[in-house]
Amino acid sequence: MLGAHEPPLLPPHAGYTSQHSCYSQECQWWARWSFTSPPAETITLKISAHYEANICEGKKDIDATISAQDLVMVALKTIVPKVKTFCPTFPWWFNEFVVHDTDWVDLSAHHSPLPYFYPECLQPACKNPNSVVFKSKQFQLYVVVPAAQWHEYEVFFENAAATSSDTDPPDSDVSCDSRVNGVMTTSSMALTSNISTLPFHLCHAQSMFMPTHMAISPTCANEGESTRMLQMLGH
């Protein structure tokens, strides 16, 4: 029993520890974190030009939310230098090159600022069908040389071959230079009407990794465009 002049005993403090002295700092840290953007989702592209040897160019850390117009710029900036190296004497008109997806949609005519492939990477979650999760996918693009320009290249090639045959030994073939893995090599080309034997009929770009979202819709290929194309895959 307490004495008449002794203060009453209060119950001990509950729920508080020495960690609460850091409350203000922690509160500020979490407040900043809650407004911080999540880590950027990126894609990596491997762009290759194929004939008898490979011309490869890798691209990584491409923003996953890239738009169609930006995809066109990435594709052309990657392929055009390779085309110049392949046959620098031919006057290529790079402003006529067009970029298509696998459904033959012309990306240069798709002006939406929204991510191009992003929606195709979103799938229903296994545990909760009402929510979606990201799943990496592989995407393919084509840099297409118009048929008229390709025909002019064929004529240019045949004329160069004819001129070369007047000065070179009989069994020497006309060749165009191409850079393979940083080393300049020579691809011999036989003179024939078969288009597949011509150099630079295909450029291929394959994306190795794609941790992002993106999407689009289909159409048919234009008959006026050459099927010889620079192919580009996004992974």
mmCIF file of C-alpha atoms in Angstrom:
data_model
loop_
_atom_site.group_PDB
_atom_site.id
_atom_site.type_symbol
_atom_site.label_atom_id
_atom_site.label_comp_id
_atom_site.label_asym_id
_atom_site.label_seq_id
_atom_site.Cartn_x
_atom_site.Cartn_y
_atom_site.Cartn_z
ATOM 1 C CA MET A 1 0.000 0.000 0.000
ATOM 2 C CA LEU A 2 1.397 3.382 -1.014
ATOM 3 C CA GLY A 3 2.207 6.011 1.554
ATOM 4 C CA ALA A 4 0.173 9.169 1.675
ATOM 5 C CA HIS A 5 2.938 11.278 0.071
ATOM 6 C CA GLU A 6 4.253 8.764 -2.544
ATOM 7 C CA PRO A 7 3.277 9.366 -6.210
ATOM 8 C CA PRO A 8 1.220 6.617 -7.842
ATOM 9 C CA LEU A 9 3.128 4.085 -10.003
ATOM 10 C CA LEU A 10 2.381 4.494 -13.732
ATOM 11 C CA PRO A 11 2.251 1.493 -16.056
ATOM 12 C CA PRO A 12 5.419 0.981 -18.158
ATOM 13 C CA HIS A 13 5.511 2.445 -21.679
ATOM 14 C CA ALA A 14 4.488 -0.113 -24.308
ATOM 15 C CA GLY A 15 5.158 -0.132 -28.086
ATOM 16 C CA TYR A 16 8.050 2.343 -28.098
ATOM 17 C CA THR A 17 11.745 1.513 -28.466
ATOM 18 C CA SER A 18 14.971 3.346 -29.206
ATOM 19 C CA GLN A 19 14.220 2.921 -32.934
ATOM 20 C CA HIS A 20 11.514 5.545 -32.668
ATOM 21 C CA SER A 21 14.199 8.214 -32.357
ATOM 22 C CA CYS A 22 14.777 7.735 -36.123
ATOM 23 C CA TYR A 23 11.108 8.192 -36.966
ATOM 24 C CA SER A 24 11.455 11.595 -38.649
ATOM 25 C CA GLN A 25 14.365 10.462 -40.855
ATOM 26 C CA GLU A 26 12.581 7.241 -41.800
ATOM 27 C CA CYS A 27 9.398 9.155 -42.557
ATOM 28 C CA GLN A 28 11.256 11.452 -44.963
ATOM 29 C CA TRP A 29 13.030 8.518 -46.642
ATOM 30 C CA TRP A 30 9.819 6.591 -47.268
ATOM 31 C CA ALA A 31 8.078 9.729 -48.489
ATOM 32 C CA ARG A 32 10.797 10.251 -51.124
ATOM 33 C CA TRP A 33 10.784 6.559 -52.087
ATOM 34 C CA SER A 34 7.029 6.511 -52.638
ATOM 35 C CA PHE A 35 7.376 9.164 -55.370
ATOM 36 C CA THR A 36 10.418 7.582 -57.042
ATOM 37 C CA SER A 37 9.887 5.989 -60.458
ATOM 38 C CA PRO A 38 10.506 2.237 -60.645
ATOM 39 C CA PRO A 39 13.733 0.997 -62.286
ATOM 40 C CA ALA A 40 13.654 1.597 -66.037
ATOM 41 C CA GLU A 41 12.636 -1.390 -68.146
ATOM 42 C CA THR A 42 14.916 -1.750 -71.132
ATOM 43 C CA ILE A 43 15.334 -3.946 -74.177
ATOM 44 C CA THR A 44 18.452 -5.153 -75.947
ATOM 45 C CA LEU A 45 18.653 -5.436 -79.742
ATOM 46 C CA LYS A 46 21.134 -7.421 -81.792
ATOM 47 C CA ILE A 47 21.035 -6.157 -85.369
ATOM 48 C CA SER A 48 22.692 -8.198 -88.077
ATOM 49 C CA ALA A 49 23.135 -7.975 -91.840
ATOM 50 C CA HIS A 50 23.359 -11.355 -93.542
ATOM 51 C CA TYR A 51 24.751 -12.513 -96.838
ATOM 52 C CA GLU A 52 27.654 -14.944 -97.071
ATOM 53 C CA ALA A 53 29.024 -13.499 -93.863
ATOM 54 C CA ASN A 54 27.381 -11.709 -90.969
ATOM 55 C CA ILE A 55 27.363 -8.024 -90.159
ATOM 56 C CA CYS A 56 26.275 -7.681 -86.548
ATOM 57 C CA GLU A 57 25.501 -4.712 -84.373
ATOM 58 C CA GLY A 58 24.305 -4.986 -80.796
ATOM 59 C CA LYS A 59 21.978 -2.545 -79.082
ATOM 60 C CA LYS A 60 21.072 -2.765 -75.425
ATOM 61 C CA ASP A 61 19.414 -0.616 -72.789
ATOM 62 C CA ILE A 62 16.728 0.464 -75.257
ATOM 63 C CA ASP A 63 13.836 1.987 -73.321
ATOM 64 C CA ALA A 64 11.050 -0.579 -73.125
ATOM 65 C CA THR A 65 8.421 2.099 -73.609
ATOM 66 C CA ILE A 66 9.900 3.157 -76.941
ATOM 67 C CA SER A 67 7.402 4.467 -79.508
ATOM 68 C CA ALA A 68 7.058 3.467 -83.168
ATOM 69 C CA GLN A 69 8.803 6.603 -84.422
ATOM 70 C CA ASP A 70 11.750 6.022 -82.090
ATOM 71 C CA LEU A 71 11.968 2.382 -83.201
ATOM 72 C CA VAL A 72 12.316 3.624 -86.787
ATOM 73 C CA MET A 73 15.194 5.877 -85.757
ATOM 74 C CA VAL A 74 16.959 3.070 -83.860
ATOM 75 C CA ALA A 75 16.594 0.646 -86.778
ATOM 76 C CA LEU A 76 17.864 3.073 -89.416
ATOM 77 C CA LYS A 77 20.716 4.444 -87.288
ATOM 78 C CA THR A 78 21.887 0.869 -86.794
ATOM 79 C CA ILE A 79 21.484 -0.426 -90.343
ATOM 80 C CA VAL A 80 22.417 2.577 -92.515
ATOM 81 C CA PRO A 81 26.138 2.597 -91.555
ATOM 82 C CA LYS A 82 26.292 -1.109 -92.396
ATOM 83 C CA VAL A 83 24.729 -0.484 -95.793
ATOM 84 C CA LYS A 84 27.232 2.293 -96.513
ATOM 85 C CA THR A 85 30.082 -0.033 -95.591
ATOM 86 C CA PHE A 86 28.636 -2.854 -97.684
ATOM 87 C CA CYS A 87 28.591 -0.928 -100.968
ATOM 88 C CA PRO A 88 29.796 2.670 -100.559
ATOM 89 C CA THR A 89 29.920 3.360 -104.303
ATOM 90 C CA PHE A 90 26.174 2.973 -104.843
ATOM 91 C CA PRO A 91 24.115 6.132 -104.140
ATOM 92 C CA TRP A 92 21.653 4.688 -101.615
ATOM 93 C CA TRP A 93 18.627 6.855 -100.819
ATOM 94 C CA PHE A 94 18.257 6.083 -97.153
ATOM 95 C CA ASN A 95 15.326 8.460 -96.764
ATOM 96 C CA GLU A 96 13.292 5.966 -98.825
ATOM 97 C CA PHE A 97 13.995 3.033 -96.484
ATOM 98 C CA VAL A 98 10.950 2.054 -94.445
ATOM 99 C CA VAL A 99 10.581 0.036 -91.241
ATOM 100 C CA HIS A 100 7.819 -2.565 -90.861
ATOM 101 C CA ASP A 101 6.782 -5.000 -88.175
ATOM 102 C CA THR A 102 5.889 -8.651 -88.848
ATOM 103 C CA ASP A 103 2.304 -7.671 -89.751
ATOM 104 C CA TRP A 104 3.741 -5.253 -92.323
ATOM 105 C CA VAL A 105 2.612 -2.135 -90.504
ATOM 106 C CA ASP A 106 4.666 0.869 -91.621
ATOM 107 C CA LEU A 107 6.061 2.253 -88.358
ATOM 108 C CA SER A 108 6.823 5.630 -89.903
ATOM 109 C CA ALA A 109 3.080 6.086 -90.511
ATOM 110 C CA HIS A 110 2.202 5.093 -86.945
ATOM 111 C CA HIS A 111 2.345 8.396 -85.078
ATOM 112 C CA SER A 112 1.031 7.322 -81.682
ATOM 113 C CA PRO A 113 3.407 8.330 -78.849
ATOM 114 C CA LEU A 114 2.390 5.242 -76.855
ATOM 115 C CA PRO A 115 4.826 2.326 -76.400
ATOM 116 C CA TYR A 116 4.631 0.203 -79.537
ATOM 117 C CA PHE A 117 5.052 -3.357 -78.224
ATOM 118 C CA TYR A 118 4.292 -2.800 -74.537
ATOM 119 C CA PRO A 119 0.727 -4.241 -74.330
ATOM 120 C CA GLU A 120 1.796 -7.521 -75.934
ATOM 121 C CA CYS A 121 4.093 -8.179 -72.994
ATOM 122 C CA LEU A 122 1.298 -7.928 -70.418
ATOM 123 C CA GLN A 123 -0.433 -11.174 -69.480
ATOM 124 C CA PRO A 124 -2.988 -12.160 -66.799
ATOM 125 C CA ALA A 125 -1.339 -13.156 -63.539
ATOM 126 C CA CYS A 126 -1.593 -16.839 -62.586
ATOM 127 C CA LYS A 127 -2.810 -16.213 -59.042
ATOM 128 C CA ASN A 128 -5.044 -13.272 -59.862
ATOM 129 C CA PRO A 129 -6.523 -13.201 -63.384
ATOM 130 C CA ASN A 130 -7.788 -9.676 -62.749
ATOM 131 C CA SER A 131 -4.228 -8.337 -62.617
ATOM 132 C CA VAL A 132 -1.518 -8.407 -65.273
ATOM 133 C CA VAL A 133 2.193 -9.167 -65.133
ATOM 134 C CA PHE A 134 5.020 -8.470 -67.547
ATOM 135 C CA LYS A 135 6.468 -11.324 -69.602
ATOM 136 C CA SER A 136 9.394 -10.871 -71.956
ATOM 137 C CA LYS A 137 8.766 -11.579 -75.643
ATOM 138 C CA GLN A 138 10.646 -11.438 -78.919
ATOM 139 C CA PHE A 139 9.686 -8.898 -81.575
ATOM 140 C CA GLN A 140 10.739 -8.570 -85.195
ATOM 141 C CA LEU A 141 11.141 -5.529 -87.432
ATOM 142 C CA TYR A 142 12.175 -5.113 -91.073
ATOM 143 C CA VAL A 143 14.070 -2.273 -92.731
ATOM 144 C CA VAL A 144 12.849 -2.499 -96.322
ATOM 145 C CA VAL A 145 14.526 -1.207 -99.467
ATOM 146 C CA PRO A 146 11.874 -0.047 -102.003
ATOM 147 C CA ALA A 147 11.655 -2.227 -105.116
ATOM 148 C CA ALA A 148 12.586 0.609 -107.491
ATOM 149 C CA GLN A 149 15.765 1.409 -105.568
ATOM 150 C CA TRP A 150 16.694 -2.262 -105.324
ATOM 151 C CA HIS A 151 16.279 -2.613 -109.096
ATOM 152 C CA GLU A 152 18.656 0.327 -109.599
ATOM 153 C CA TYR A 153 21.144 -1.359 -107.291
ATOM 154 C CA GLU A 154 20.940 -4.554 -109.382
ATOM 155 C CA VAL A 155 21.567 -2.567 -112.583
ATOM 156 C CA PHE A 156 24.458 -0.763 -110.879
ATOM 157 C CA PHE A 157 25.897 -4.099 -109.757
ATOM 158 C CA GLU A 158 25.611 -5.665 -113.213
ATOM 159 C CA ASN A 159 27.232 -2.642 -114.876
ATOM 160 C CA ALA A 160 30.068 -2.712 -112.355
ATOM 161 C CA ALA A 161 30.507 -6.430 -112.993
ATOM 162 C CA ALA A 162 30.592 -5.904 -116.754
ATOM 163 C CA THR A 163 33.168 -3.132 -116.411
ATOM 164 C CA SER A 164 35.237 -5.265 -114.075
ATOM 165 C CA SER A 165 35.171 -8.225 -116.475
ATOM 166 C CA ASP A 166 36.848 -6.053 -119.125
ATOM 167 C CA THR A 167 39.833 -5.339 -116.885
ATOM 168 C CA ASP A 168 40.077 -8.253 -114.442
ATOM 169 C CA PRO A 169 41.290 -11.819 -115.119
ATOM 170 C CA PRO A 170 38.528 -14.056 -116.578
ATOM 171 C CA ASP A 171 37.876 -16.063 -113.417
ATOM 172 C CA SER A 172 37.837 -13.165 -110.986
ATOM 173 C CA ASP A 173 34.458 -12.240 -109.492
ATOM 174 C CA VAL A 174 33.091 -8.833 -108.656
ATOM 175 C CA SER A 175 32.974 -8.237 -104.950
ATOM 176 C CA CYS A 176 31.602 -5.808 -102.415
ATOM 177 C CA ASP A 177 33.218 -5.158 -99.084
ATOM 178 C CA SER A 178 31.420 -5.893 -95.841
ATOM 179 C CA ARG A 179 32.587 -5.505 -92.280
ATOM 180 C CA VAL A 180 32.223 -8.598 -90.144
ATOM 181 C CA ASN A 181 32.810 -8.230 -86.414
ATOM 182 C CA GLY A 182 34.914 -5.138 -87.023
ATOM 183 C CA VAL A 183 37.052 -6.794 -89.760
ATOM 184 C CA MET A 184 36.662 -5.869 -93.410
ATOM 185 C CA THR A 185 36.000 -8.959 -95.535
ATOM 186 C CA THR A 186 35.135 -9.523 -99.175
ATOM 187 C CA SER A 187 31.997 -11.357 -100.319
ATOM 188 C CA SER A 188 32.330 -12.714 -103.868
ATOM 189 C CA MET A 189 29.203 -12.440 -106.017
ATOM 190 C CA ALA A 190 28.451 -14.550 -109.070
ATOM 191 C CA LEU A 191 26.602 -12.870 -111.943
ATOM 192 C CA THR A 192 23.156 -14.445 -112.183
ATOM 193 C CA SER A 193 19.542 -13.415 -112.385
ATOM 194 C CA ASN A 194 18.807 -15.182 -109.103
ATOM 195 C CA ILE A 195 18.214 -12.401 -106.553
ATOM 196 C CA SER A 196 19.255 -14.586 -103.631
ATOM 197 C CA THR A 197 22.816 -14.740 -104.960
ATOM 198 C CA LEU A 198 23.159 -10.970 -104.814
ATOM 199 C CA PRO A 199 24.861 -9.529 -101.773
ATOM 200 C CA PHE A 200 23.034 -7.444 -99.235
ATOM 201 C CA HIS A 201 19.629 -8.982 -99.787
ATOM 202 C CA LEU A 202 18.873 -9.380 -96.125
ATOM 203 C CA CYS A 203 19.726 -7.645 -92.888
ATOM 204 C CA HIS A 204 18.656 -9.296 -89.694
ATOM 205 C CA ALA A 205 18.363 -7.768 -86.245
ATOM 206 C CA GLN A 206 17.562 -9.927 -83.274
ATOM 207 C CA SER A 207 16.837 -8.686 -79.789
ATOM 208 C CA MET A 208 18.441 -10.923 -77.198
ATOM 209 C CA PHE A 209 16.564 -9.740 -74.142
ATOM 210 C CA MET A 210 13.386 -7.802 -73.608
ATOM 211 C CA PRO A 211 12.299 -6.969 -70.058
ATOM 212 C CA THR A 212 9.531 -4.557 -71.112
ATOM 213 C CA HIS A 213 6.118 -4.098 -72.564
ATOM 214 C CA MET A 214 5.026 -2.972 -76.092
ATOM 215 C CA ALA A 215 2.389 -3.706 -79.080
ATOM 216 C CA ILE A 216 0.641 -3.187 -82.538
ATOM 217 C CA SER A 217 -1.749 -4.332 -85.323
ATOM 218 C CA PRO A 218 -1.365 -5.904 -88.803
ATOM 219 C CA THR A 219 -1.709 -5.171 -92.520
ATOM 220 C CA CYS A 220 -0.424 -6.648 -95.777
ATOM 221 C CA ALA A 221 2.904 -6.045 -97.466
ATOM 222 C CA ASN A 222 2.966 -3.538 -100.298
ATOM 223 C CA GLU A 223 3.710 -5.151 -103.642
ATOM 224 C CA GLY A 224 5.804 -2.138 -104.595
ATOM 225 C CA GLU A 225 8.391 -2.851 -101.934
ATOM 226 C CA SER A 226 11.256 -5.249 -102.320
ATOM 227 C CA THR A 227 11.265 -8.414 -100.300
ATOM 228 C CA ARG A 228 15.003 -7.958 -99.925
ATOM 229 C CA MET A 229 15.103 -6.341 -96.557
ATOM 230 C CA LEU A 230 17.060 -5.632 -93.481
ATOM 231 C CA GLN A 231 15.535 -7.708 -90.763
ATOM 232 C CA MET A 232 15.505 -6.591 -87.191
ATOM 233 C CA LEU A 233 14.385 -8.613 -84.160
ATOM 234 C CA GLY A 234 13.557 -7.125 -80.735
ATOM 235 C CA HIS A 235 13.840 -9.516 -77.764
#
